Amino acid sequence: MTNPIVSIVYHSGYGHTAKQAEAVANGARKTEAEVFLYEVDGSFNKWEALTKSDAIIFGSPTYMGCISAQFKAFMDETSNTVFAAGFLWKDKIAAGFTNSASRAGDKSQTLSTLSVFAAQHGMHWVNLGLPPANNTTSGSEQDLNRLGFFTGAAAQSNADEGPEVAPPQADLLTASHLGERVATVAKQLMLGKQHLKQQA
Ligand SMILES: Cc1cc2nc3c(=O)[nH]c(=O)nc-3n(C[C@H](O)[C@H](O)[C@H](O)COP(=O)(O)O)c2cc1C
C-alpha cells in the first residue's frame, strides 16, 4: 500500500504566505502522505515532481486583488509544460490558499482564480470544509476559519508585522486543516481506485 504524494506550490514575496504554506504542509504531514513544498520565484523546474503528485495545493499572496505576478508566471508556464504536454494533471486533487493584509482584501478573487486554474487542468478541487466562524457574539479571532472563506484557506497578515508574528495562529491552524483535508481526500481516492481495480 503506497501513500499519496501531496505537493504544495506557492509564492511569497515577504514570507507571510510561506508561513501559511508551511502550516498547510504540517497539516498534510498529520496523515501518512509524503509532503513536499516548492517555492515559485522566477523560473520553475519541478515539473516532474508535480506530475508524480497525487494532490497539488496552490498558494499565492493576494496582490492587487488577485494572485501575484510570480504565481501567474508559474500558471502560464503550465500551458506548455503540463496542459499541452498531455493534460498531465488530469484527475489529480487540487486546493488553494491565500494570505493578504486586509481581512477581506479581495482574497476570494485569488481563490477563485486558483480553482479555475485547477479546472483547466482537469483537477478535482477540494474546498476548505470548515463553517465560517467569528460571525456571532460568541465567536472570536481565535476561531478556525475566522475570516469565513469556503473555497480555500485564507490568512490575514497585518501590513506592519513580519512573518515571525503574522499571519496569526488561527489562520495557520486553518491552513493546517486544509492540508490535512487534502491529504485525507487523496488517500480516499487512492484507496477507492485500488478497490475498483481489484474488482474489475
Ligand atoms: C503588490 C502588492 C499588492 C497587494 N495587494 C493587496 C490586496 O489586494 N489586498 C490585500 O489585502 N493586501 C494586499 N497586499 C498586501 C499583501 O497581501 C500582504 O502584505 C501579504 O502578507 C504579503 O504576503 P507575502 O509576505 O507572502 O508576500 C499587497 C501587497 C503588495 C506587495
Short mmCIF file of C-alpha atoms and ligand atoms in Angstrom, two decimals:
data_model
loop_
_atom_site.label_atom_id
_atom_site.label_comp_id
_atom_site.label_asym_id
_atom_site.label_seq_id
_atom_site.Cartn_x
_atom_site.Cartn_y
_atom_site.Cartn_z
CA MET A 1 0.00 0.00 0.00
CA THR A 2 1.52 3.30 -1.03
CA ASN A 3 0.69 6.67 0.45
CA PRO A 4 -0.31 9.75 -1.52
CA ILE A 5 2.18 12.41 -2.51
CA VAL A 6 0.97 15.91 -1.65
CA SER A 7 2.86 18.86 -3.13
CA ILE A 8 2.43 22.47 -2.11
CA VAL A 9 3.43 25.09 -4.67
CA TYR A 10 3.43 28.68 -3.51
CA HIS A 11 4.84 32.16 -3.98
CA SER A 12 5.61 34.53 -1.12
CA GLY A 13 7.16 37.93 -1.64
CA TYR A 14 7.79 38.75 2.03
CA GLY A 15 7.44 35.43 3.87
CA HIS A 16 3.85 35.55 5.18
CA THR A 17 2.37 33.18 2.62
CA ALA A 18 5.42 30.96 3.14
CA LYS A 19 4.38 30.61 6.81
CA GLN A 20 0.89 29.65 5.64
CA ALA A 21 2.37 27.13 3.17
CA GLU A 22 4.39 25.51 5.99
CA ALA A 23 1.18 25.22 8.03
CA VAL A 24 -0.58 23.54 5.10
CA ALA A 25 2.36 21.10 4.88
CA ASN A 26 2.24 20.41 8.64
CA GLY A 27 -1.45 19.55 8.35
CA ALA A 28 -0.83 17.17 5.46
CA ARG A 29 2.00 15.56 7.49
CA LYS A 30 -0.53 14.58 10.19
CA THR A 31 -1.56 11.88 7.72
CA GLU A 32 0.66 9.24 6.12
CA ALA A 33 1.14 11.36 2.98
CA GLU A 34 4.56 12.24 1.60
CA VAL A 35 4.62 16.04 1.59
CA PHE A 36 6.76 18.38 -0.50
CA LEU A 37 6.95 22.19 -0.55
CA TYR A 38 8.02 24.06 -3.68
CA GLU A 39 8.51 27.81 -3.80
CA VAL A 40 7.79 29.63 -7.04
CA ASP A 41 10.04 32.61 -7.61
CA GLY A 42 11.23 33.05 -11.16
CA SER A 43 11.85 30.06 -13.33
CA PHE A 44 10.25 26.82 -12.03
CA ASN A 45 11.71 23.39 -12.86
CA LYS A 46 10.00 20.86 -10.58
CA TRP A 47 7.51 19.75 -13.22
CA GLU A 48 8.33 16.06 -12.92
CA ALA A 49 7.80 16.14 -9.14
CA LEU A 50 4.41 17.79 -9.58
CA THR A 51 3.36 15.30 -12.23
CA LYS A 52 4.18 12.47 -9.80
CA SER A 53 1.99 14.07 -7.09
CA ASP A 54 -1.49 12.85 -6.25
CA ALA A 55 -2.53 16.27 -4.94
CA ILE A 56 -1.20 19.76 -5.61
CA ILE A 57 -2.10 22.64 -3.30
CA PHE A 58 -1.58 26.09 -4.81
CA GLY A 59 -0.78 29.16 -2.69
CA SER A 60 -0.26 32.80 -3.54
CA PRO A 61 -0.41 36.09 -1.65
CA THR A 62 -3.21 38.35 -2.81
CA TYR A 63 -1.59 41.22 -4.67
CA MET A 64 -3.81 43.88 -6.22
CA GLY A 65 -6.89 41.70 -5.72
CA CYS A 66 -5.55 38.56 -7.33
CA ILE A 67 -2.61 36.13 -7.47
CA SER A 68 0.90 37.58 -7.57
CA ALA A 69 2.65 38.12 -10.91
CA GLN A 70 5.16 35.43 -9.95
CA PHE A 71 2.42 32.87 -9.39
CA LYS A 72 0.75 33.89 -12.64
CA ALA A 73 4.03 33.28 -14.48
CA PHE A 74 4.09 29.75 -12.99
CA MET A 75 0.48 29.20 -14.06
CA ASP A 76 1.19 30.38 -17.58
CA GLU A 77 4.18 28.04 -17.85
CA THR A 78 1.85 25.07 -17.19
CA SER A 79 0.16 25.71 -20.53
CA ASN A 80 3.20 24.15 -22.23
CA THR A 81 4.74 22.02 -19.52
CA VAL A 82 1.54 20.36 -18.27
CA PHE A 83 -1.52 21.01 -20.45
CA ALA A 84 0.00 20.73 -23.94
CA ALA A 85 2.39 18.01 -22.72
CA GLY A 86 -0.58 15.61 -22.34
CA PHE A 87 -3.08 17.02 -19.80
CA LEU A 88 -0.68 15.66 -17.18
CA TRP A 89 -2.53 16.86 -14.06
CA LYS A 90 -5.94 15.48 -15.07
CA ASP A 91 -7.74 13.77 -12.14
CA LYS A 92 -5.24 14.93 -9.53
CA ILE A 93 -6.60 16.63 -6.45
CA ALA A 94 -6.19 20.40 -6.10
CA ALA A 95 -6.81 23.03 -3.44
CA GLY A 96 -5.69 26.57 -2.72
CA PHE A 97 -4.78 29.13 -0.09
CA THR A 98 -4.02 32.83 0.07
CA ASN A 99 -2.91 35.49 2.51
CA SER A 100 -3.25 39.26 2.43
CA ALA A 101 -3.11 42.32 4.64
CA SER A 102 -6.82 43.12 4.83
CA ARG A 103 -9.35 40.76 6.34
CA ALA A 104 -11.18 40.62 3.02
CA GLY A 105 -8.63 42.23 0.69
CA ASP A 106 -10.33 40.55 -2.31
CA LYS A 107 -8.84 37.18 -1.39
CA SER A 108 -11.90 35.48 -2.91
CA GLN A 109 -10.70 36.54 -6.32
CA THR A 110 -7.38 34.79 -5.72
CA LEU A 111 -9.01 31.54 -4.57
CA SER A 112 -11.42 31.70 -7.47
CA THR A 113 -8.54 32.15 -9.93
CA LEU A 114 -6.73 29.16 -8.42
CA SER A 115 -9.84 26.97 -8.69
CA VAL A 116 -10.38 27.91 -12.35
CA PHE A 117 -6.71 27.13 -12.99
CA ALA A 118 -7.20 23.68 -11.41
CA ALA A 119 -10.33 23.10 -13.51
CA GLN A 120 -8.40 23.97 -16.68
CA HIS A 121 -6.06 21.12 -15.79
CA GLY A 122 -8.97 18.72 -15.16
CA MET A 123 -8.21 18.53 -11.44
CA HIS A 124 -10.65 17.84 -8.58
CA TRP A 125 -10.93 20.94 -6.34
CA VAL A 126 -11.17 20.32 -2.59
CA ASN A 127 -12.73 23.16 -0.61
CA LEU A 128 -11.87 24.19 2.96
CA GLY A 129 -14.60 22.15 4.64
CA LEU A 130 -15.00 24.41 7.69
CA PRO A 131 -18.03 26.51 8.58
CA PRO A 132 -17.42 30.25 8.64
CA ALA A 133 -16.55 31.44 12.16
CA ASN A 134 -16.19 34.63 14.18
CA ASN A 135 -19.62 35.71 12.90
CA THR A 136 -21.66 35.53 16.11
CA THR A 137 -21.43 37.18 19.54
CA SER A 138 -19.71 34.03 20.83
CA GLY A 139 -17.15 33.97 18.01
CA SER A 140 -13.59 35.21 18.31
CA GLU A 141 -10.44 35.98 16.34
CA GLN A 142 -9.07 32.65 17.63
CA ASP A 143 -11.67 30.66 15.67
CA LEU A 144 -10.66 28.36 12.84
CA ASN A 145 -11.82 29.97 9.58
CA ARG A 146 -12.28 33.27 11.43
CA LEU A 147 -12.24 35.03 8.02
CA GLY A 148 -15.17 32.96 6.72
CA PHE A 149 -13.94 31.51 3.43
CA PHE A 150 -15.27 28.38 1.73
CA THR A 151 -13.22 27.86 -1.44
CA GLY A 152 -9.86 27.51 0.29
CA ALA A 153 -7.78 28.61 3.28
CA ALA A 154 -7.43 32.34 3.89
CA ALA A 155 -4.99 34.15 6.16
CA GLN A 156 -4.55 37.78 7.12
CA SER A 157 -1.21 39.40 7.96
CA ASN A 158 -1.13 42.92 9.35
CA ALA A 159 0.83 45.08 6.94
CA ASP A 160 3.16 46.32 9.70
CA GLU A 161 4.04 42.86 11.07
CA GLY A 162 6.68 40.46 9.77
CA PRO A 163 6.20 36.74 9.12
CA GLU A 164 7.57 35.92 12.58
CA VAL A 165 4.21 37.05 14.01
CA ALA A 166 1.78 37.13 11.07
CA PRO A 167 -0.45 35.53 9.99
CA PRO A 168 -1.90 34.66 13.43
CA GLN A 169 -2.22 31.16 14.85
CA ALA A 170 -5.93 30.81 13.96
CA ASP A 171 -5.10 31.29 10.28
CA LEU A 172 -2.16 28.89 10.45
CA LEU A 173 -4.42 26.25 12.03
CA THR A 174 -6.98 26.89 9.28
CA ALA A 175 -4.23 26.31 6.70
CA SER A 176 -3.17 23.16 8.53
CA HIS A 177 -6.76 21.93 8.39
CA LEU A 178 -6.76 22.36 4.60
CA GLY A 179 -3.52 20.39 4.25
CA GLU A 180 -4.84 17.52 6.36
CA ARG A 181 -8.16 17.50 4.49
CA VAL A 182 -6.49 17.36 1.07
CA ALA A 183 -4.12 14.57 2.12
CA THR A 184 -7.07 12.60 3.53
CA VAL A 185 -9.09 13.02 0.32
CA ALA A 186 -6.03 11.97 -1.71
CA LYS A 187 -5.78 8.77 0.32
CA GLN A 188 -9.52 8.09 -0.03
CA LEU A 189 -9.30 8.50 -3.81
CA MET A 190 -6.23 6.28 -3.99
CA LEU A 191 -7.89 3.51 -1.95
CA GLY A 192 -11.10 3.82 -3.97
CA LYS A 193 -9.21 3.43 -7.25
CA GLN A 194 -7.32 0.41 -5.90
CA HIS A 195 -10.56 -1.18 -4.76
CA LEU A 196 -12.24 -0.67 -8.14
CA LYS A 197 -9.19 -2.09 -9.92
CA GLN A 198 -9.29 -5.23 -7.75
CA GLN A 199 -12.99 -5.68 -8.53
CA ALA A 200 -12.53 -5.28 -12.30
C1 LIG B 1 1.97 44.49 -4.83
C2 LIG B 1 1.12 44.25 -3.62
C3 LIG B 1 -0.25 44.26 -3.73
C4 LIG B 1 -1.06 43.98 -2.63
N1 LIG B 1 -2.41 43.93 -2.79
C5 LIG B 1 -3.18 43.57 -1.74
C6 LIG B 1 -4.59 43.39 -1.91
O1 LIG B 1 -5.13 43.48 -2.99
N2 LIG B 1 -5.31 43.09 -0.81
C7 LIG B 1 -4.76 42.98 0.44
O2 LIG B 1 -5.47 42.74 1.40
N3 LIG B 1 -3.41 43.10 0.60
C8 LIG B 1 -2.62 43.37 -0.45
N4 LIG B 1 -1.27 43.46 -0.29
C9 LIG B 1 -0.67 43.07 0.99
C10 LIG B 1 -0.14 41.64 0.95
O3 LIG B 1 -1.15 40.74 0.53
C11 LIG B 1 0.35 41.23 2.34
O4 LIG B 1 1.41 42.08 2.72
C12 LIG B 1 0.78 39.78 2.40
O5 LIG B 1 1.02 39.42 3.74
C13 LIG B 1 2.03 39.54 1.58
O6 LIG B 1 2.33 38.16 1.59
P1 LIG B 1 3.80 37.65 1.35
O7 LIG B 1 4.63 38.09 2.52
O8 LIG B 1 3.71 36.18 1.26
O9 LIG B 1 4.27 38.28 0.07
C14 LIG B 1 -0.46 43.74 -1.37
C15 LIG B 1 0.94 43.77 -1.26
C16 LIG B 1 1.72 44.00 -2.37
C17 LIG B 1 3.23 43.98 -2.22
#
